N, C-alpha and C. Protein backbone atom coordinates (compact mmCIF):
# COMPACT_ATOMS: atom_id res chain seq x y z
N MET A 1 -18.73 -3.60 -33.21
CA MET A 1 -17.39 -4.11 -33.07
C MET A 1 -17.13 -5.20 -34.11
N ILE A 2 -18.08 -6.15 -34.25
CA ILE A 2 -17.91 -7.23 -35.23
C ILE A 2 -17.96 -6.66 -36.64
N ARG A 3 -18.85 -5.67 -36.88
CA ARG A 3 -18.94 -5.06 -38.20
C ARG A 3 -17.63 -4.37 -38.56
N ARG A 4 -17.02 -3.69 -37.59
CA ARG A 4 -15.77 -2.98 -37.83
C ARG A 4 -14.65 -3.97 -38.14
N THR A 5 -14.58 -5.08 -37.41
CA THR A 5 -13.57 -6.11 -37.66
C THR A 5 -13.79 -6.73 -39.03
N ALA A 6 -15.03 -7.00 -39.39
CA ALA A 6 -15.33 -7.58 -40.71
C ALA A 6 -14.96 -6.60 -41.81
N LEU A 7 -15.25 -5.30 -41.60
CA LEU A 7 -14.91 -4.29 -42.59
C LEU A 7 -13.40 -4.18 -42.77
N ARG A 8 -12.66 -4.23 -41.68
CA ARG A 8 -11.20 -4.19 -41.76
C ARG A 8 -10.66 -5.40 -42.51
N ALA A 9 -11.22 -6.58 -42.23
CA ALA A 9 -10.77 -7.80 -42.92
C ALA A 9 -11.08 -7.70 -44.41
N LEU A 10 -12.26 -7.21 -44.75
CA LEU A 10 -12.64 -7.06 -46.15
C LEU A 10 -11.74 -6.04 -46.85
N THR A 11 -11.42 -4.95 -46.17
CA THR A 11 -10.53 -3.93 -46.74
C THR A 11 -9.15 -4.51 -46.98
N THR A 12 -8.65 -5.31 -46.04
CA THR A 12 -7.34 -5.93 -46.20
C THR A 12 -7.32 -6.86 -47.41
N VAL A 13 -8.36 -7.65 -47.57
CA VAL A 13 -8.46 -8.56 -48.72
C VAL A 13 -8.53 -7.77 -50.02
N ALA A 14 -9.30 -6.68 -50.03
CA ALA A 14 -9.43 -5.87 -51.25
C ALA A 14 -8.10 -5.23 -51.63
N VAL A 15 -7.37 -4.69 -50.65
CA VAL A 15 -6.08 -4.08 -50.93
C VAL A 15 -5.08 -5.13 -51.41
N ALA A 16 -5.08 -6.29 -50.77
CA ALA A 16 -4.18 -7.36 -51.20
C ALA A 16 -4.49 -7.78 -52.64
N SER A 17 -5.76 -7.87 -52.97
CA SER A 17 -6.14 -8.23 -54.34
C SER A 17 -5.73 -7.14 -55.32
N ALA A 18 -5.94 -5.89 -54.93
CA ALA A 18 -5.58 -4.77 -55.81
C ALA A 18 -4.09 -4.72 -56.07
N VAL A 19 -3.28 -5.10 -55.10
CA VAL A 19 -1.83 -5.12 -55.29
C VAL A 19 -1.40 -6.35 -56.07
N THR A 20 -1.96 -7.48 -55.76
CA THR A 20 -1.53 -8.74 -56.36
C THR A 20 -1.88 -8.84 -57.83
N LEU A 21 -3.09 -8.48 -58.22
CA LEU A 21 -3.52 -8.64 -59.61
C LEU A 21 -2.64 -7.87 -60.59
N PRO A 22 -2.35 -6.58 -60.37
CA PRO A 22 -1.48 -5.89 -61.32
C PRO A 22 -0.07 -6.48 -61.35
N LEU A 23 0.41 -6.94 -60.21
CA LEU A 23 1.74 -7.52 -60.18
C LEU A 23 1.78 -8.82 -60.95
N ILE A 24 0.72 -9.59 -60.84
CA ILE A 24 0.67 -10.85 -61.59
C ILE A 24 0.58 -10.55 -63.08
N GLU A 25 -0.26 -9.56 -63.45
CA GLU A 25 -0.42 -9.22 -64.86
C GLU A 25 0.87 -8.70 -65.47
N GLY A 26 1.54 -7.80 -64.76
CA GLY A 26 2.73 -7.17 -65.33
C GLY A 26 4.01 -7.80 -64.87
N ALA A 27 3.92 -8.87 -64.16
CA ALA A 27 5.12 -9.46 -63.58
C ALA A 27 5.49 -10.76 -64.27
N ARG A 28 6.73 -11.11 -64.10
CA ARG A 28 7.22 -12.38 -64.62
C ARG A 28 8.01 -13.02 -63.50
N ALA A 29 7.59 -14.22 -63.10
CA ALA A 29 8.28 -14.89 -62.01
C ALA A 29 9.67 -15.31 -62.49
N VAL A 30 10.63 -15.16 -61.59
CA VAL A 30 12.00 -15.58 -61.90
C VAL A 30 12.51 -16.44 -60.77
N ALA A 31 13.48 -17.24 -61.07
CA ALA A 31 14.07 -18.09 -60.04
C ALA A 31 14.82 -17.22 -59.05
N PRO A 32 14.76 -17.53 -57.74
CA PRO A 32 15.47 -16.72 -56.75
C PRO A 32 16.95 -16.59 -57.06
N ALA A 33 17.57 -17.61 -57.63
CA ALA A 33 18.99 -17.53 -57.96
C ALA A 33 19.25 -16.45 -59.01
N THR A 34 18.34 -16.31 -59.97
CA THR A 34 18.50 -15.29 -61.01
C THR A 34 18.41 -13.90 -60.40
N ALA A 35 17.45 -13.69 -59.52
CA ALA A 35 17.30 -12.38 -58.89
C ALA A 35 18.49 -12.08 -57.99
N ALA A 36 18.96 -13.07 -57.29
CA ALA A 36 20.06 -12.87 -56.36
C ALA A 36 21.35 -12.52 -57.10
N THR A 37 21.57 -13.10 -58.26
CA THR A 37 22.79 -12.81 -59.01
C THR A 37 22.69 -11.52 -59.79
N GLY A 38 21.47 -10.99 -59.93
CA GLY A 38 21.28 -9.75 -60.66
C GLY A 38 21.45 -9.94 -62.17
N ALA A 39 21.23 -11.15 -62.64
CA ALA A 39 21.39 -11.43 -64.06
C ALA A 39 20.44 -10.56 -64.87
N ALA A 40 20.94 -10.10 -66.00
CA ALA A 40 20.13 -9.23 -66.86
C ALA A 40 18.97 -10.01 -67.45
N ILE A 41 17.81 -9.39 -67.42
CA ILE A 41 16.61 -10.00 -67.99
C ILE A 41 16.11 -9.05 -69.05
N LYS A 42 15.74 -9.56 -70.20
CA LYS A 42 15.20 -8.73 -71.26
C LYS A 42 13.74 -8.43 -70.93
N ALA A 43 13.53 -7.44 -70.10
CA ALA A 43 12.19 -7.11 -69.65
C ALA A 43 11.52 -6.07 -70.53
N ASP A 44 12.27 -5.44 -71.44
CA ASP A 44 11.72 -4.37 -72.26
C ASP A 44 10.47 -4.80 -73.03
N ASP A 45 10.44 -6.04 -73.50
CA ASP A 45 9.31 -6.51 -74.28
C ASP A 45 8.03 -6.62 -73.45
N ASP A 46 8.16 -6.76 -72.15
CA ASP A 46 7.01 -6.93 -71.28
C ASP A 46 6.53 -5.63 -70.65
N ASN A 47 7.15 -4.51 -70.98
CA ASN A 47 6.83 -3.23 -70.37
C ASN A 47 5.38 -2.84 -70.67
N PRO A 48 4.49 -2.88 -69.67
CA PRO A 48 3.08 -2.57 -69.91
C PRO A 48 2.83 -1.08 -70.13
N PHE A 49 3.86 -0.25 -69.94
CA PHE A 49 3.71 1.19 -70.08
C PHE A 49 4.27 1.73 -71.39
N ARG A 50 4.78 0.85 -72.25
CA ARG A 50 5.44 1.31 -73.48
C ARG A 50 4.48 2.02 -74.42
N TRP A 51 3.19 1.84 -74.29
CA TRP A 51 2.21 2.49 -75.15
C TRP A 51 1.62 3.73 -74.49
N MET A 52 2.28 4.22 -73.45
CA MET A 52 1.79 5.41 -72.76
C MET A 52 2.74 6.58 -73.00
N GLU A 53 2.18 7.75 -73.02
CA GLU A 53 2.98 8.96 -73.08
C GLU A 53 3.25 9.38 -71.64
N LEU A 54 4.51 9.38 -71.26
CA LEU A 54 4.89 9.67 -69.89
C LEU A 54 5.51 11.06 -69.79
N ASP A 55 5.05 11.84 -68.82
CA ASP A 55 5.60 13.16 -68.57
C ASP A 55 5.97 13.22 -67.09
N GLY A 56 7.26 13.24 -66.81
CA GLY A 56 7.73 13.26 -65.42
C GLY A 56 7.79 11.89 -64.79
N LEU A 57 7.49 10.86 -65.56
CA LEU A 57 7.53 9.47 -65.08
C LEU A 57 8.39 8.64 -66.02
N ARG A 58 8.91 7.55 -65.49
CA ARG A 58 9.64 6.59 -66.32
C ARG A 58 9.29 5.19 -65.84
N ALA A 59 9.33 4.25 -66.79
CA ALA A 59 9.07 2.85 -66.45
C ALA A 59 10.30 2.29 -65.75
N ASP A 60 10.06 1.49 -64.73
CA ASP A 60 11.13 0.91 -63.93
C ASP A 60 10.83 -0.56 -63.68
N PHE A 61 11.79 -1.42 -63.99
CA PHE A 61 11.63 -2.85 -63.75
C PHE A 61 12.47 -3.21 -62.54
N GLN A 62 11.87 -3.89 -61.58
CA GLN A 62 12.61 -4.29 -60.38
C GLN A 62 12.07 -5.59 -59.83
N PHE A 63 12.79 -6.12 -58.88
CA PHE A 63 12.40 -7.38 -58.24
C PHE A 63 11.86 -7.12 -56.85
N MET A 64 10.89 -7.92 -56.48
CA MET A 64 10.37 -7.94 -55.12
C MET A 64 10.38 -9.40 -54.70
N CYS A 65 10.85 -9.69 -53.50
CA CYS A 65 10.97 -11.08 -53.06
C CYS A 65 10.21 -11.32 -51.76
N PRO A 66 8.87 -11.25 -51.78
CA PRO A 66 8.13 -11.56 -50.56
C PRO A 66 8.21 -13.05 -50.25
N ALA A 67 8.51 -13.37 -49.04
CA ALA A 67 8.59 -14.76 -48.56
C ALA A 67 9.54 -15.61 -49.40
N GLY A 68 10.60 -14.99 -49.93
CA GLY A 68 11.62 -15.75 -50.66
C GLY A 68 11.26 -16.09 -52.09
N HIS A 69 10.07 -15.71 -52.55
CA HIS A 69 9.67 -15.97 -53.94
C HIS A 69 9.82 -14.66 -54.72
N CYS A 70 10.84 -14.59 -55.55
CA CYS A 70 11.13 -13.35 -56.26
C CYS A 70 10.28 -13.20 -57.51
N VAL A 71 9.81 -11.99 -57.71
CA VAL A 71 8.98 -11.65 -58.85
C VAL A 71 9.52 -10.34 -59.44
N GLY A 72 9.67 -10.32 -60.75
CA GLY A 72 10.04 -9.09 -61.42
C GLY A 72 8.77 -8.38 -61.85
N PHE A 73 8.72 -7.05 -61.70
CA PHE A 73 7.52 -6.32 -62.09
C PHE A 73 7.87 -4.92 -62.59
N TRP A 74 6.99 -4.40 -63.40
CA TRP A 74 7.12 -3.05 -63.93
C TRP A 74 6.30 -2.09 -63.08
N SER A 75 6.81 -0.88 -62.94
CA SER A 75 6.06 0.19 -62.29
C SER A 75 6.52 1.51 -62.88
N LEU A 76 5.84 2.56 -62.54
CA LEU A 76 6.24 3.91 -62.95
C LEU A 76 6.75 4.65 -61.73
N VAL A 77 7.87 5.33 -61.90
CA VAL A 77 8.46 6.15 -60.85
C VAL A 77 8.71 7.54 -61.43
N LEU A 78 8.90 8.51 -60.56
CA LEU A 78 9.20 9.86 -61.02
C LEU A 78 10.58 9.90 -61.66
N THR A 79 10.74 10.71 -62.69
CA THR A 79 12.06 10.90 -63.29
C THR A 79 12.95 11.61 -62.26
N ASP A 80 14.25 11.49 -62.44
CA ASP A 80 15.19 12.08 -61.48
C ASP A 80 15.00 13.59 -61.35
N ASP A 81 14.79 14.29 -62.48
CA ASP A 81 14.65 15.74 -62.40
C ASP A 81 13.39 16.16 -61.62
N VAL A 82 12.32 15.39 -61.71
CA VAL A 82 11.11 15.69 -60.95
C VAL A 82 11.31 15.32 -59.48
N ALA A 83 11.89 14.15 -59.22
CA ALA A 83 12.08 13.67 -57.85
C ALA A 83 13.01 14.58 -57.05
N GLN A 84 13.91 15.29 -57.73
CA GLN A 84 14.86 16.16 -57.04
C GLN A 84 14.29 17.53 -56.69
N GLN A 85 13.10 17.83 -57.19
CA GLN A 85 12.47 19.12 -56.87
C GLN A 85 12.10 19.17 -55.40
N ARG A 86 11.90 20.36 -54.92
CA ARG A 86 11.55 20.55 -53.51
C ARG A 86 10.02 20.49 -53.35
N PHE A 87 9.57 19.61 -52.46
CA PHE A 87 8.14 19.46 -52.18
C PHE A 87 7.94 19.60 -50.68
N GLU A 88 7.05 20.51 -50.28
CA GLU A 88 6.78 20.71 -48.85
C GLU A 88 5.29 20.97 -48.62
N GLY A 89 4.80 20.42 -47.52
CA GLY A 89 3.45 20.73 -47.07
C GLY A 89 2.33 19.91 -47.65
N GLY A 90 2.62 18.81 -48.30
CA GLY A 90 1.55 18.01 -48.88
C GLY A 90 1.94 16.55 -48.99
N LYS A 91 1.17 15.84 -49.77
CA LYS A 91 1.39 14.42 -50.02
C LYS A 91 1.27 14.16 -51.53
N PHE A 92 1.94 13.12 -51.99
CA PHE A 92 1.79 12.67 -53.37
C PHE A 92 0.62 11.70 -53.41
N PHE A 93 -0.19 11.80 -54.47
CA PHE A 93 -1.28 10.86 -54.67
C PHE A 93 -1.53 10.68 -56.16
N VAL A 94 -2.21 9.58 -56.52
CA VAL A 94 -2.51 9.26 -57.91
C VAL A 94 -3.97 9.60 -58.16
N TYR A 95 -4.22 10.32 -59.25
CA TYR A 95 -5.56 10.85 -59.51
C TYR A 95 -5.88 10.75 -60.99
N ALA A 96 -7.09 10.35 -61.31
CA ALA A 96 -7.59 10.33 -62.69
C ALA A 96 -8.55 11.51 -62.83
N PRO A 97 -8.13 12.60 -63.47
CA PRO A 97 -8.97 13.80 -63.52
C PRO A 97 -10.29 13.63 -64.27
N ALA A 98 -10.36 12.73 -65.22
CA ALA A 98 -11.60 12.55 -65.99
C ALA A 98 -12.73 11.98 -65.14
N THR A 99 -12.37 11.14 -64.16
CA THR A 99 -13.40 10.49 -63.34
C THR A 99 -13.38 10.91 -61.87
N GLY A 100 -12.29 11.56 -61.45
CA GLY A 100 -12.16 11.94 -60.05
C GLY A 100 -11.80 10.78 -59.14
N GLU A 101 -11.30 9.69 -59.72
CA GLU A 101 -10.94 8.51 -58.93
C GLU A 101 -9.47 8.55 -58.52
N PHE A 102 -9.19 7.85 -57.43
CA PHE A 102 -7.83 7.76 -56.90
C PHE A 102 -7.32 6.34 -57.05
N SER A 103 -6.01 6.20 -57.15
CA SER A 103 -5.38 4.89 -57.15
C SER A 103 -4.41 4.85 -55.98
N PHE A 104 -3.40 4.00 -56.08
CA PHE A 104 -2.48 3.84 -54.97
C PHE A 104 -1.05 3.72 -55.47
N PHE A 105 -0.11 3.88 -54.55
CA PHE A 105 1.30 3.63 -54.80
C PHE A 105 1.64 2.29 -54.17
N LEU A 106 2.72 1.72 -54.63
CA LEU A 106 3.19 0.48 -54.05
C LEU A 106 4.36 0.81 -53.14
N GLY A 107 4.16 0.66 -51.82
CA GLY A 107 5.21 0.88 -50.85
C GLY A 107 5.72 -0.48 -50.41
N THR A 108 6.91 -0.85 -50.84
CA THR A 108 7.44 -2.22 -50.73
C THR A 108 6.40 -3.17 -51.30
N ASP A 109 5.66 -3.89 -50.48
CA ASP A 109 4.63 -4.78 -51.01
C ASP A 109 3.25 -4.42 -50.46
N ILE A 110 3.09 -3.17 -50.06
CA ILE A 110 1.83 -2.70 -49.47
C ILE A 110 1.29 -1.53 -50.31
N ALA A 111 0.00 -1.56 -50.59
CA ALA A 111 -0.64 -0.46 -51.31
C ALA A 111 -0.91 0.69 -50.34
N VAL A 112 -0.46 1.89 -50.73
CA VAL A 112 -0.69 3.08 -49.91
C VAL A 112 -1.28 4.18 -50.80
N ARG A 113 -2.22 4.91 -50.26
CA ARG A 113 -2.90 5.94 -51.05
C ARG A 113 -2.03 7.17 -51.26
N THR A 114 -1.24 7.54 -50.27
CA THR A 114 -0.38 8.71 -50.38
C THR A 114 1.02 8.38 -49.87
N VAL A 115 1.99 9.16 -50.35
CA VAL A 115 3.35 9.07 -49.83
C VAL A 115 3.86 10.49 -49.64
N GLY A 116 4.81 10.64 -48.74
CA GLY A 116 5.34 11.96 -48.44
C GLY A 116 6.63 12.31 -49.15
N ASN A 117 7.30 11.32 -49.71
CA ASN A 117 8.60 11.53 -50.33
C ASN A 117 8.52 11.17 -51.81
N ALA A 118 9.13 12.00 -52.66
CA ALA A 118 9.09 11.78 -54.11
C ALA A 118 9.70 10.43 -54.49
N ARG A 119 10.68 9.96 -53.75
CA ARG A 119 11.32 8.67 -54.06
C ARG A 119 10.41 7.47 -53.73
N GLN A 120 9.31 7.71 -53.03
CA GLN A 120 8.37 6.64 -52.69
C GLN A 120 7.27 6.47 -53.74
N VAL A 121 7.23 7.37 -54.72
CA VAL A 121 6.21 7.29 -55.77
C VAL A 121 6.52 6.08 -56.66
N ARG A 122 5.64 5.09 -56.64
CA ARG A 122 5.78 3.87 -57.46
C ARG A 122 4.38 3.40 -57.83
N LEU A 123 3.99 3.61 -59.08
CA LEU A 123 2.67 3.22 -59.57
C LEU A 123 2.77 1.85 -60.21
N ALA A 124 2.01 0.91 -59.70
CA ALA A 124 2.02 -0.44 -60.25
C ALA A 124 0.62 -0.92 -60.61
N ASP A 125 -0.38 -0.09 -60.43
CA ASP A 125 -1.77 -0.46 -60.71
C ASP A 125 -2.06 -0.31 -62.20
N THR A 126 -1.59 -1.28 -62.99
CA THR A 126 -1.74 -1.21 -64.44
C THR A 126 -3.20 -1.22 -64.87
N GLU A 127 -4.05 -1.90 -64.15
CA GLU A 127 -5.48 -1.94 -64.49
C GLU A 127 -6.10 -0.55 -64.39
N PHE A 128 -5.77 0.19 -63.34
CA PHE A 128 -6.27 1.55 -63.16
C PHE A 128 -5.79 2.44 -64.30
N MET A 129 -4.52 2.30 -64.65
CA MET A 129 -3.96 3.15 -65.70
C MET A 129 -4.53 2.81 -67.07
N ARG A 130 -4.82 1.56 -67.32
CA ARG A 130 -5.42 1.18 -68.60
C ARG A 130 -6.87 1.61 -68.70
N SER A 131 -7.56 1.74 -67.59
CA SER A 131 -8.98 2.08 -67.61
C SER A 131 -9.24 3.59 -67.54
N HIS A 132 -8.19 4.39 -67.49
CA HIS A 132 -8.32 5.85 -67.46
C HIS A 132 -7.41 6.44 -68.53
N PRO A 133 -7.92 7.35 -69.35
CA PRO A 133 -7.09 7.89 -70.43
C PRO A 133 -5.90 8.71 -69.93
N ARG A 134 -6.03 9.31 -68.77
CA ARG A 134 -4.93 10.11 -68.20
C ARG A 134 -4.93 9.90 -66.68
N VAL A 135 -3.74 9.61 -66.18
CA VAL A 135 -3.53 9.44 -64.75
C VAL A 135 -2.44 10.41 -64.34
N GLU A 136 -2.66 11.11 -63.24
CA GLU A 136 -1.69 12.12 -62.79
C GLU A 136 -1.18 11.82 -61.40
N VAL A 137 0.09 12.13 -61.19
CA VAL A 137 0.65 12.15 -59.84
C VAL A 137 0.56 13.60 -59.41
N ARG A 138 -0.15 13.82 -58.33
CA ARG A 138 -0.33 15.19 -57.83
C ARG A 138 0.30 15.33 -56.46
N TYR A 139 0.60 16.58 -56.11
CA TYR A 139 1.17 16.86 -54.80
C TYR A 139 0.33 17.95 -54.15
N GLY A 140 -0.11 17.67 -52.94
CA GLY A 140 -0.93 18.63 -52.21
C GLY A 140 -1.81 17.88 -51.23
N ALA A 141 -3.05 18.36 -51.09
CA ALA A 141 -4.01 17.75 -50.18
C ALA A 141 -4.93 16.82 -50.99
N PRO A 142 -4.89 15.52 -50.72
CA PRO A 142 -5.74 14.58 -51.47
C PRO A 142 -7.23 14.89 -51.38
N ASP A 143 -7.67 15.53 -50.31
CA ASP A 143 -9.09 15.87 -50.18
C ASP A 143 -9.47 17.08 -51.02
N GLN A 144 -8.47 17.75 -51.65
CA GLN A 144 -8.71 18.86 -52.56
C GLN A 144 -7.86 18.66 -53.83
N PRO A 145 -8.16 17.63 -54.60
CA PRO A 145 -7.31 17.31 -55.75
C PRO A 145 -7.24 18.41 -56.81
N GLY A 146 -8.28 19.21 -56.93
CA GLY A 146 -8.28 20.30 -57.90
C GLY A 146 -7.26 21.38 -57.59
N ARG A 147 -6.88 21.51 -56.35
CA ARG A 147 -5.91 22.52 -55.93
C ARG A 147 -4.49 21.97 -55.89
N ALA A 148 -4.35 20.65 -56.01
CA ALA A 148 -3.03 20.03 -55.92
C ALA A 148 -2.22 20.26 -57.20
N ARG A 149 -0.93 20.28 -57.05
CA ARG A 149 0.00 20.49 -58.17
C ARG A 149 0.18 19.19 -58.95
N VAL A 150 0.05 19.24 -60.27
CA VAL A 150 0.30 18.08 -61.11
C VAL A 150 1.81 17.99 -61.32
N VAL A 151 2.42 16.90 -60.83
CA VAL A 151 3.87 16.73 -60.94
C VAL A 151 4.27 15.84 -62.09
N ALA A 152 3.40 14.90 -62.46
CA ALA A 152 3.71 13.95 -63.53
C ALA A 152 2.39 13.38 -64.05
N SER A 153 2.46 12.81 -65.27
CA SER A 153 1.25 12.22 -65.84
C SER A 153 1.60 11.07 -66.77
N ALA A 154 0.62 10.21 -66.95
CA ALA A 154 0.71 9.10 -67.89
C ALA A 154 -0.58 9.11 -68.71
N THR A 155 -0.42 9.21 -70.02
CA THR A 155 -1.57 9.26 -70.91
C THR A 155 -1.56 8.03 -71.80
N THR A 156 -2.67 7.32 -71.85
CA THR A 156 -2.76 6.14 -72.69
C THR A 156 -2.94 6.55 -74.13
N LEU A 157 -2.07 6.01 -74.99
CA LEU A 157 -2.16 6.30 -76.42
C LEU A 157 -3.12 5.31 -77.05
N MET A 158 -4.07 5.80 -77.78
CA MET A 158 -5.09 4.94 -78.40
C MET A 158 -4.69 4.57 -79.80
């Protein structure tokens, strides 16, 4: 019982760290008044994905305001034409085919391994993407990634 509670606490800390570090790296803190007014920010220069070849994905800059402290951050989302396709019977997940490793999506401010809706696909784990030459968004059964459909990809340009 104590081991299980300790493991859950450790997992929570690890997930929080995994979400926070990429956001800090790719994010720029802004004043809450700026975010609230929707003032334009020249975020293009900070786009951590500009050196990647994107297929079915696009870079998206948005604000998240946990506990009233607004932060702007970059993430990758599915392009409109991909997101509008019909998907049934599976889940979306992030997969690096070269290593067989999985990453996560950012659901509001929580890291989730899979999502069921194309509009929930939001990749913010810049460290994972930089450490793998190709990262894919797949749809199907995460326990059988080889059989899942590749819906989008991000390839790091060297």
